[in-house]
Amino acid sequence: MPVPRQIMALPLLVLCANALATRQVSIPPFLFEAILYAPIDDTNSTAKIGNGNIFFTLYKKEPAMWDSLTLENADKEKLQYLRENAVLKAQQKAKEETEAKKATKEEHKKYALEATMKLEEAERKRIEDLKEKERQKVTEELELWKNQQKDADKYKSVQKEGELHQEIGQLKERKNEKMTKTRIPNEGTSKSRPKPTKGHASCSIFSPNVKEEQLPAPRSAATIKVNFTPRVFPTALRESRVAEEEEWLHKQAEARRTVSADLSELEDLKEEEKNPDWLKDKGNKMFAMGNYLAAVNAYNLAVRLNNKLPLLYLNRAACHLKLRNLHKAIEDSSKALELLTPPVPDNEGARVKAYVRRGTAFCQLELYTEGLQDYEAALKIDPKNKNIEKDAEKIRHLIQGTMQGS
């Protein structure tokens, strides 16, 4: 294909080959083959096919004058060498491009992973900051409450001291009145009496005889008999479980007298704060107010003082359910059921709550089979509870749907 000499001197060559007029173009695997006179820039050079024509846009590597477009007077061996060398270079270039793309892809993956890790770290730090703020808030509320209790105790002690001083003053006034009343009649009688003779002791209101006359007679001894009403169980005698109920009452009495923690470690606490029942009531109030973390702290301290009371674990399980601490809710419910033995009518309500709370935690963990077992156990204790029956039916439908889906 002839090219004007003035175009050949430029670094850009634009060639047009007619695919219909050139026989070699239609021979596979080549569209067009030409051994050029000098090297070109493969990266920037292009070839476009359209309407039966091929347009080549070739950029010379070095701007110079070409004697011809293709290499002339070359033997077959040289042409074969040039062709093979061009193929090897093309393969090497394709390999390098593939490796470069792979490295770029790996770099992008690494960057995306680092960005994801940074986002997760920021989210984790945000959650930790929220927890720390909540903990500080609860601590400040607890300190404020302690200070209020101290002020209330001081006020009560001052009030008691004032009442005590008032009572002492009233007693002194009464004593002075009695002394005055006693002196007046004695002085009148002493004037009417003759003067004592020498050698005899003078008579006064402080003499032993006068004291004995004024003292009241001693009370008579007596015996007071106290009768206790016997405890009546709600079940009939032929169906009663007196032994189990007595064992339950004995366990509760022992638990009330038990102190689990070393009181020397709790010297900073007030007397009422060392009472598990007081802490339980405090936790109940915090739970009712929606402050579940403070309620958990109160129950934790109560459990440290006495780990034999099942209601502490039962109430703490309810708090863990609200806080989505599902595994801890299961542990506390199981501990409460362990302490609620032997099963008697007196602890039926607590056992129903323990089974329902543990079953709820299992269901929220998608362990529907275990949750259904606990709900059925609660129904055995309270078969007339419609809410538990409805929830158990919903769990059965979930289990059936899961089995059908699998």
Tab-separated table of C-alpha atoms in Angstrom:
chain	number	residue	atom	x	y	z
A	1	MET	CA	0.000	0.000	0.000
A	2	PRO	CA	1.778	3.244	-1.111
A	3	VAL	CA	2.187	6.011	1.490
A	4	PRO	CA	3.335	9.584	0.622
A	5	ARG	CA	6.827	10.451	1.826
A	6	GLN	CA	5.677	13.601	3.648
A	7	ILE	CA	3.379	11.432	5.834
A	8	MET	CA	6.095	8.889	6.557
A	9	ALA	CA	8.234	11.561	8.156
A	10	LEU	CA	5.631	12.186	10.885
A	11	PRO	CA	5.466	10.106	14.116
A	12	LEU	CA	1.844	9.127	13.269
A	13	LEU	CA	0.810	6.776	10.447
A	14	VAL	CA	-2.828	6.283	9.430
A	15	LEU	CA	-3.309	3.264	7.151
A	16	CYS	CA	-6.472	1.975	5.544
A	17	ALA	CA	-6.769	-1.580	4.245
A	18	ASN	CA	-9.775	-2.816	2.271
A	19	ALA	CA	-10.671	-6.244	3.581
A	20	LEU	CA	-12.596	-7.063	0.433
A	21	ALA	CA	-9.777	-6.137	-1.916
A	22	THR	CA	-6.962	-7.842	0.008
A	23	ARG	CA	-6.893	-11.603	-0.105
A	24	GLN	CA	-4.563	-12.083	2.817
A	25	VAL	CA	-6.967	-10.278	5.142
A	26	SER	CA	-9.547	-13.054	4.918
A	27	ILE	CA	-7.056	-15.865	5.666
A	28	PRO	CA	-7.291	-16.905	9.348
A	29	PRO	CA	-5.868	-16.334	11.877
A	30	PHE	CA	-4.701	-12.996	10.462
A	31	LEU	CA	-6.763	-9.948	9.606
A	32	PHE	CA	-3.791	-8.015	8.327
A	33	GLU	CA	-0.052	-8.677	8.561
A	34	ALA	CA	2.751	-6.279	7.749
A	35	ILE	CA	6.398	-6.322	8.860
A	36	LEU	CA	6.920	-2.594	9.406
A	37	TYR	CA	10.106	-0.802	8.632
A	38	ALA	CA	10.761	0.340	12.218
A	39	PRO	CA	9.217	-0.285	15.691
A	40	ILE	CA	5.967	1.451	16.691
A	41	ASP	CA	4.314	2.280	20.014
A	42	ASP	CA	1.989	-0.692	20.640
A	43	THR	CA	0.298	0.963	23.594
A	44	ASN	CA	-1.017	4.024	21.784
A	45	SER	CA	-1.519	2.456	18.343
A	46	THR	CA	-5.041	1.316	17.414
A	47	ALA	CA	-6.905	-0.690	14.732
A	48	LYS	CA	-10.581	-0.165	13.912
A	49	ILE	CA	-12.728	-2.365	11.678
A	50	GLY	CA	-15.892	-1.077	10.057
A	51	ASN	CA	-17.808	-1.228	6.779
A	52	GLY	CA	-15.353	-3.700	5.258
A	53	ASN	CA	-12.312	-1.489	6.017
A	54	ILE	CA	-9.559	-1.682	8.638
A	55	PHE	CA	-8.133	1.633	9.900
A	56	PHE	CA	-4.702	1.462	11.534
A	57	THR	CA	-3.460	4.385	13.580
A	58	LEU	CA	0.220	3.719	14.342
A	59	TYR	CA	2.600	5.858	16.384
A	60	LYS	CA	6.335	5.629	15.639
A	61	LYS	CA	8.571	5.060	18.601
A	62	GLU	CA	11.093	7.500	17.138
A	63	PRO	CA	10.172	10.317	14.746
A	64	ALA	CA	12.281	9.526	11.676
A	65	MET	CA	12.042	9.123	7.919
A	66	TRP	CA	11.073	5.608	6.729
A	67	ASP	CA	12.247	4.466	3.328
A	68	SER	CA	9.189	2.288	3.033
A	69	LEU	CA	6.195	1.150	5.097
A	70	THR	CA	7.243	-2.480	5.323
A	71	LEU	CA	10.578	-4.173	5.525
A	72	GLU	CA	11.694	-5.104	2.010
A	73	ASN	CA	14.255	-7.596	0.684
A	74	ALA	CA	14.053	-9.741	3.866
A	75	ASP	CA	14.469	-13.502	3.610
A	76	LYS	CA	11.998	-15.956	5.091
A	77	GLU	CA	14.161	-16.811	8.103
A	78	LYS	CA	14.389	-13.191	9.169
A	79	LEU	CA	10.692	-12.713	8.663
A	80	GLN	CA	10.005	-15.826	10.749
A	81	TYR	CA	12.327	-14.580	13.499
A	82	LEU	CA	10.698	-11.176	13.534
A	83	ARG	CA	7.242	-12.765	13.631
A	84	GLU	CA	8.135	-15.101	16.526
A	85	ASN	CA	9.878	-12.302	18.394
A	86	ALA	CA	6.771	-10.102	17.982
A	87	VAL	CA	4.546	-12.910	19.292
A	88	LEU	CA	6.808	-13.438	22.329
A	89	LYS	CA	6.822	-9.729	23.052
A	90	ALA	CA	3.040	-9.618	22.752
A	91	GLN	CA	2.699	-12.561	25.133
A	92	GLN	CA	5.165	-11.039	27.587
A	93	LYS	CA	3.295	-7.749	27.422
A	94	ALA	CA	-0.056	-9.490	27.966
A	95	LYS	CA	1.425	-11.353	30.937
A	96	GLU	CA	2.771	-8.149	32.444
A	97	GLU	CA	-0.587	-6.427	31.955
A	98	THR	CA	-2.359	-9.376	33.593
A	99	GLU	CA	0.041	-9.295	36.551
A	100	ALA	CA	-0.340	-5.520	36.796
A	101	LYS	CA	-4.137	-5.878	36.811
A	102	LYS	CA	-3.864	-8.601	39.432
A	103	ALA	CA	-1.602	-6.456	41.598
A	104	THR	CA	-3.976	-3.504	41.193
A	105	LYS	CA	-6.910	-5.728	42.140
A	106	GLU	CA	-5.065	-7.009	45.214
A	107	GLU	CA	-4.200	-3.449	46.143
A	108	HIS	CA	-7.853	-2.450	45.838
A	109	LYS	CA	-8.892	-5.435	47.966
A	110	LYS	CA	-6.298	-4.517	50.574
A	111	TYR	CA	-7.495	-0.922	50.577
A	112	ALA	CA	-11.137	-2.035	50.879
A	113	LEU	CA	-10.210	-4.382	53.740
A	114	GLU	CA	-8.322	-1.639	55.549
A	115	ALA	CA	-11.246	0.735	55.061
A	116	THR	CA	-13.671	-1.906	56.416
A	117	MET	CA	-11.408	-2.551	59.407
A	118	LYS	CA	-11.226	1.169	60.111
A	119	LEU	CA	-15.020	1.449	59.959
A	120	GLU	CA	-15.432	-1.556	62.279
A	121	GLU	CA	-12.849	-0.127	64.669
A	122	ALA	CA	-14.652	3.213	64.682
A	123	GLU	CA	-17.994	1.484	65.324
A	124	ARG	CA	-16.489	-0.621	68.096
A	125	LYS	CA	-14.956	2.472	69.672
A	126	ARG	CA	-18.311	4.254	69.427
A	127	ILE	CA	-20.072	1.364	71.171
A	128	GLU	CA	-17.383	1.225	73.868
A	129	ASP	CA	-17.715	4.982	74.403
A	130	LEU	CA	-21.485	4.605	74.753
A	131	LYS	CA	-20.995	1.798	77.277
A	132	GLU	CA	-18.460	3.865	79.198
A	133	LYS	CA	-20.820	6.851	79.264
A	134	GLU	CA	-23.655	4.628	80.461
A	135	ARG	CA	-21.424	3.127	83.150
A	136	GLN	CA	-20.353	6.594	84.304
A	137	LYS	CA	-23.966	7.720	84.328
A	138	VAL	CA	-25.013	4.740	86.455
A	139	THR	CA	-22.044	5.302	88.780
A	140	GLU	CA	-22.938	8.983	89.179
A	141	GLU	CA	-26.573	8.075	89.895
A	142	LEU	CA	-25.449	5.528	92.472
A	143	GLU	CA	-23.102	8.040	94.122
A	144	LEU	CA	-25.860	10.656	94.142
A	145	TRP	CA	-28.217	8.179	95.716
A	146	LYS	CA	-25.598	7.258	98.354
A	147	ASN	CA	-25.061	10.943	99.184
A	148	GLN	CA	-28.811	11.434	99.501
A	149	GLN	CA	-28.981	8.455	101.834
A	150	LYS	CA	-26.118	9.879	103.908
A	151	ASP	CA	-27.867	13.240	104.167
A	152	ALA	CA	-31.123	11.524	105.119
A	153	ASP	CA	-29.328	9.489	107.803
A	154	LYS	CA	-27.663	12.615	109.177
A	155	TYR	CA	-31.012	14.375	109.301
A	156	LYS	CA	-32.593	11.391	111.062
A	157	SER	CA	-29.747	11.191	113.593
A	158	VAL	CA	-30.019	14.930	114.334
A	159	GLN	CA	-33.784	14.595	114.673
A	160	LYS	CA	-33.388	11.622	117.017
A	161	GLU	CA	-30.853	13.518	119.141
A	162	GLY	CA	-33.272	16.445	119.427
A	163	GLU	CA	-36.125	14.132	120.420
A	164	LEU	CA	-33.834	12.432	122.962
A	165	HIS	CA	-32.813	15.776	124.491
A	166	GLN	CA	-36.472	16.784	124.631
A	167	GLU	CA	-37.420	13.541	126.388
A	168	ILE	CA	-34.551	13.960	128.865
A	169	GLY	CA	-35.699	17.513	129.615
A	170	GLN	CA	-39.260	16.312	130.171
A	171	LEU	CA	-38.027	13.580	132.532
A	172	LYS	CA	-35.967	16.108	134.487
A	173	GLU	CA	-38.983	18.398	134.789
A	174	ARG	CA	-41.142	15.521	136.027
A	175	LYS	CA	-38.475	14.523	138.550
A	176	ASN	CA	-38.166	18.085	139.823
A	177	GLU	CA	-41.942	18.298	140.172
A	178	LYS	CA	-42.004	15.076	142.205
A	179	MET	CA	-39.156	16.279	144.387
A	180	THR	CA	-40.962	19.563	145.001
A	181	LYS	CA	-44.218	17.818	145.888
A	182	THR	CA	-42.352	15.512	148.273
A	183	ARG	CA	-40.533	18.346	150.057
A	184	ILE	CA	-43.615	20.479	150.768
A	185	PRO	CA	-45.567	17.979	152.969
A	186	ASN	CA	-42.422	16.843	154.756
A	187	GLU	CA	-41.531	20.401	155.652
A	188	GLY	CA	-45.027	20.952	157.131
A	189	THR	CA	-44.851	17.836	159.269
A	190	SER	CA	-41.359	18.639	160.414
A	191	LYS	CA	-42.572	21.975	161.874
A	192	SER	CA	-45.356	20.303	163.872
A	193	ARG	CA	-43.107	17.551	165.154
A	194	PRO	CA	-41.037	18.136	168.264
A	195	LYS	CA	-37.375	18.787	167.865
A	196	PRO	CA	-35.252	15.700	168.115
A	197	THR	CA	-33.228	15.211	171.222
A	198	LYS	CA	-29.516	15.153	171.169
A	199	GLY	CA	-27.934	11.829	170.303
A	200	HIS	CA	-30.722	10.749	167.947
A	201	ALA	CA	-30.538	10.972	164.172
A	202	SER	CA	-32.550	13.746	162.628
A	203	CYS	CA	-35.483	12.677	160.401
A	204	SER	CA	-35.445	13.888	156.705
A	205	ILE	CA	-37.005	13.004	153.378
A	206	PHE	CA	-33.843	11.107	152.388
A	207	SER	CA	-34.035	8.732	155.327
A	208	PRO	CA	-34.436	4.997	154.549
A	209	ASN	CA	-37.837	4.863	156.253
A	210	VAL	CA	-39.290	7.548	154.043
A	211	LYS	CA	-37.924	5.872	150.874
A	212	GLU	CA	-39.432	2.533	151.782
A	213	GLU	CA	-42.821	4.130	152.380
A	214	GLN	CA	-42.766	5.843	148.966
A	215	LEU	CA	-41.683	2.781	146.895
A	216	PRO	CA	-44.540	0.782	145.255
A	217	ALA	CA	-45.105	-2.864	146.075
A	218	PRO	CA	-43.340	-5.435	143.823
A	219	ARG	CA	-45.363	-7.052	141.077
A	220	SER	CA	-46.545	-10.623	141.378
A	221	ALA	CA	-44.925	-13.268	139.144
A	222	ALA	CA	-46.991	-14.913	136.395
A	223	THR	CA	-46.582	-17.184	133.343
A	224	ILE	CA	-47.800	-16.168	129.877
A	225	LYS	CA	-48.716	-18.985	127.511
A	226	VAL	CA	-48.302	-18.323	123.758
A	227	ASN	CA	-50.112	-20.464	121.158
A	228	PHE	CA	-49.106	-20.478	117.474
A	229	THR	CA	-51.587	-21.087	114.668
A	230	PRO	CA	-50.517	-24.153	112.666
A	231	ARG	CA	-49.668	-23.569	108.987
A	232	VAL	CA	-52.316	-24.862	106.564
A	233	PHE	CA	-51.196	-25.876	103.062
A	234	PRO	CA	-53.460	-25.109	100.092
A	235	THR	CA	-53.699	-28.729	98.967
A	236	ALA	CA	-55.841	-31.445	100.477
A	237	LEU	CA	-54.247	-33.719	103.058
A	238	ARG	CA	-54.427	-36.802	100.878
A	239	GLU	CA	-52.746	-34.871	98.007
A	240	SER	CA	-50.470	-32.657	100.052
A	241	ARG	CA	-46.720	-32.731	99.844
A	242	VAL	CA	-46.001	-31.736	103.396
A	243	ALA	CA	-42.453	-33.128	103.380
A	244	GLU	CA	-41.477	-31.227	100.209
A	245	GLU	CA	-43.106	-28.012	101.398
A	246	GLU	CA	-41.407	-28.233	104.770
A	247	GLU	CA	-38.109	-28.818	102.974
A	248	TRP	CA	-38.782	-25.754	100.773
A	249	LEU	CA	-39.563	-23.603	103.811
A	250	HIS	CA	-36.453	-24.874	105.568
A	251	LYS	CA	-34.307	-24.020	102.523
A	252	GLN	CA	-35.775	-20.515	102.342
A	253	ALA	CA	-35.125	-19.950	106.048
A	254	GLU	CA	-31.531	-21.151	105.654
A	255	ALA	CA	-31.077	-18.918	102.601
A	256	ARG	CA	-32.253	-15.889	104.587
A	257	ARG	CA	-29.574	-16.540	107.189
A	258	THR	CA	-26.821	-17.176	104.633
A	259	VAL	CA	-24.208	-14.533	103.835
A	260	SER	CA	-22.107	-15.519	100.818
A	261	ALA	CA	-19.671	-12.616	100.524
A	262	ASP	CA	-17.007	-11.594	103.000
A	263	LEU	CA	-18.442	-8.542	104.790
A	264	SER	CA	-14.928	-7.192	105.275
A	265	GLU	CA	-14.851	-6.565	101.516
A	266	LEU	CA	-18.070	-4.520	101.763
A	267	GLU	CA	-17.117	-2.145	104.574
A	268	ASP	CA	-17.884	0.887	102.402
A	269	LEU	CA	-21.537	-0.108	102.127
A	270	LYS	CA	-24.202	1.054	104.515
A	271	GLU	CA	-26.187	-1.303	106.664
A	272	GLU	CA	-29.213	-1.293	104.364
A	273	GLU	CA	-26.942	-1.907	101.350
A	274	LYS	CA	-25.781	-5.131	103.000
A	275	ASN	CA	-29.354	-6.432	103.010
A	276	PRO	CA	-30.161	-8.597	99.925
A	277	ASP	CA	-33.890	-7.910	100.249
A	278	TRP	CA	-33.276	-4.151	100.215
A	279	LEU	CA	-31.037	-4.510	97.153
A	280	LYS	CA	-33.693	-6.673	95.465
A	281	ASP	CA	-36.299	-3.949	95.995
A	282	LYS	CA	-33.828	-1.379	94.666
A	283	GLY	CA	-33.246	-3.503	91.546
A	284	ASN	CA	-36.998	-3.860	91.038
A	285	LYS	CA	-37.402	-0.069	91.134
A	286	MET	CA	-34.569	0.414	88.631
A	287	PHE	CA	-36.151	-2.211	86.344
A	288	ALA	CA	-39.534	-0.465	86.525
A	289	MET	CA	-37.827	2.817	85.565
A	290	GLY	CA	-36.164	1.146	82.554
A	291	ASN	CA	-32.637	1.468	83.955
A	292	TYR	CA	-31.713	-2.172	83.365
A	293	LEU	CA	-27.940	-1.758	83.876
A	294	ALA	CA	-28.459	-0.252	87.333
A	295	ALA	CA	-30.906	-3.058	88.147
A	296	VAL	CA	-28.299	-5.653	87.126
A	297	ASN	CA	-25.715	-3.949	89.367
A	298	ALA	CA	-28.111	-4.079	92.333
A	299	TYR	CA	-28.904	-7.762	91.734
A	300	ASN	CA	-25.182	-8.558	91.310
A	301	LEU	CA	-24.409	-7.094	94.737
A	302	ALA	CA	-27.366	-8.933	96.270
A	303	VAL	CA	-26.134	-12.238	94.763
A	304	ARG	CA	-22.680	-11.575	96.227
A	305	LEU	CA	-24.266	-11.185	99.638
A	306	ASN	CA	-26.579	-14.196	99.295
A	307	ASN	CA	-26.397	-16.634	96.384
A	308	LYS	CA	-29.185	-18.898	97.643
A	309	LEU	CA	-32.193	-16.692	96.838
A	310	PRO	CA	-33.794	-17.793	93.523
A	311	LEU	CA	-35.703	-14.531	92.974
A	312	LEU	CA	-32.409	-12.624	92.573
A	313	TYR	CA	-31.399	-14.813	89.621
A	314	LEU	CA	-34.939	-14.744	88.217
A	315	ASN	CA	-35.109	-10.930	88.245
A	316	ARG	CA	-31.603	-10.583	86.854
A	317	ALA	CA	-32.567	-12.916	83.982
A	318	ALA	CA	-35.384	-10.491	83.090
A	319	CYS	CA	-32.853	-7.626	82.962
A	320	HIS	CA	-30.514	-9.645	80.721
A	321	LEU	CA	-33.410	-10.332	78.347
A	322	LYS	CA	-34.025	-6.593	78.041
A	323	LEU	CA	-30.297	-5.982	77.441
A	324	ARG	CA	-30.106	-8.853	74.877
A	325	ASN	CA	-27.593	-10.732	77.031
A	326	LEU	CA	-29.302	-13.983	76.035
A	327	HIS	CA	-26.711	-16.478	77.277
A	328	LYS	CA	-26.607	-14.795	80.700
A	329	ALA	CA	-30.410	-14.869	80.802
A	330	ILE	CA	-30.296	-18.642	80.191
A	331	GLU	CA	-27.687	-19.105	82.944
A	332	ASP	CA	-29.671	-17.104	85.520
A	333	SER	CA	-32.967	-18.837	84.659
A	334	SER	CA	-31.310	-22.246	84.989
A	335	LYS	CA	-29.783	-21.234	88.339
A	336	ALA	CA	-33.203	-20.062	89.563
A	337	LEU	CA	-34.787	-23.391	88.550
A	338	GLU	CA	-31.996	-25.205	90.363
A	339	LEU	CA	-32.774	-23.295	93.569
A	340	LEU	CA	-36.563	-23.621	93.162
A	341	THR	CA	-36.546	-27.184	94.448
A	342	PRO	CA	-38.384	-29.158	95.591
A	343	PRO	CA	-41.310	-28.156	93.313
A	344	VAL	CA	-44.213	-27.119	95.570
A	345	PRO	CA	-47.316	-24.936	95.053
A	346	ASP	CA	-45.593	-22.101	96.914
A	347	ASN	CA	-42.965	-21.683	94.131
A	348	GLU	CA	-45.110	-22.466	91.082
A	349	GLY	CA	-45.232	-18.855	89.873
A	350	ALA	CA	-41.454	-18.444	90.091
A	351	ARG	CA	-40.861	-21.704	88.207
A	352	VAL	CA	-43.261	-20.657	85.425
A	353	LYS	CA	-41.389	-17.338	85.020
A	354	ALA	CA	-38.009	-19.101	84.969
A	355	TYR	CA	-39.118	-21.536	82.229
A	356	VAL	CA	-40.706	-18.769	80.133
A	357	ARG	CA	-37.667	-16.472	80.377
A	358	ARG	CA	-35.247	-19.240	79.494
A	359	GLY	CA	-37.506	-20.348	76.623
A	360	THR	CA	-37.682	-16.762	75.343
A	361	ALA	CA	-33.866	-16.509	75.360
A	362	PHE	CA	-33.600	-19.823	73.453
A	363	CYS	CA	-36.098	-18.620	70.818
A	364	GLN	CA	-34.239	-15.326	70.344
A	365	LEU	CA	-31.115	-17.411	69.729
A	366	GLU	CA	-33.195	-19.358	67.117
A	367	LEU	CA	-33.009	-22.528	69.250
A	368	TYR	CA	-36.730	-23.107	68.847
A	369	THR	CA	-36.750	-26.772	69.951
A	370	GLU	CA	-35.196	-25.962	73.337
A	371	GLY	CA	-37.472	-22.936	73.703
A	372	LEU	CA	-40.588	-25.056	73.006
A	373	GLN	CA	-39.505	-27.557	75.683
A	374	ASP	CA	-39.333	-24.786	78.306
A	375	TYR	CA	-42.721	-23.355	77.263
A	376	GLU	CA	-44.294	-26.810	77.488
A	377	ALA	CA	-42.758	-27.251	80.959
A	378	ALA	CA	-44.332	-23.930	81.992
A	379	LEU	CA	-47.703	-25.093	80.612
A	380	LYS	CA	-47.511	-28.261	82.703
A	381	ILE	CA	-47.246	-26.090	85.808
A	382	ASP	CA	-49.872	-23.532	84.696
A	383	PRO	CA	-52.063	-25.203	82.010
A	384	LYS	CA	-54.681	-22.420	82.110
A	385	ASN	CA	-52.277	-19.672	81.047
A	386	LYS	CA	-53.539	-18.619	77.594
A	387	ASN	CA	-50.583	-16.347	76.802
A	388	ILE	CA	-48.046	-19.118	77.286
A	389	GLU	CA	-50.216	-21.478	75.236
A	390	LYS	CA	-50.370	-18.965	72.335
A	391	ASP	CA	-46.589	-18.421	72.413
A	392	ALA	CA	-45.972	-22.181	72.419
A	393	GLU	CA	-48.234	-22.569	69.379
A	394	LYS	CA	-46.296	-19.837	67.535
A	395	ILE	CA	-43.020	-21.637	68.282
A	396	ARG	CA	-44.473	-24.894	66.897
A	397	HIS	CA	-45.412	-23.115	63.645
A	398	LEU	CA	-41.879	-21.681	63.414
A	399	ILE	CA	-40.351	-25.136	63.867
A	400	GLN	CA	-42.657	-26.615	61.206
A	401	GLY	CA	-41.831	-23.789	58.794
A	402	THR	CA	-38.103	-24.292	59.357
A	403	MET	CA	-38.393	-28.034	58.724
A	404	GLN	CA	-40.428	-27.494	55.548
A	405	GLY	CA	-37.968	-24.870	54.290
A	406	SER	CA	-35.008	-27.200	54.826
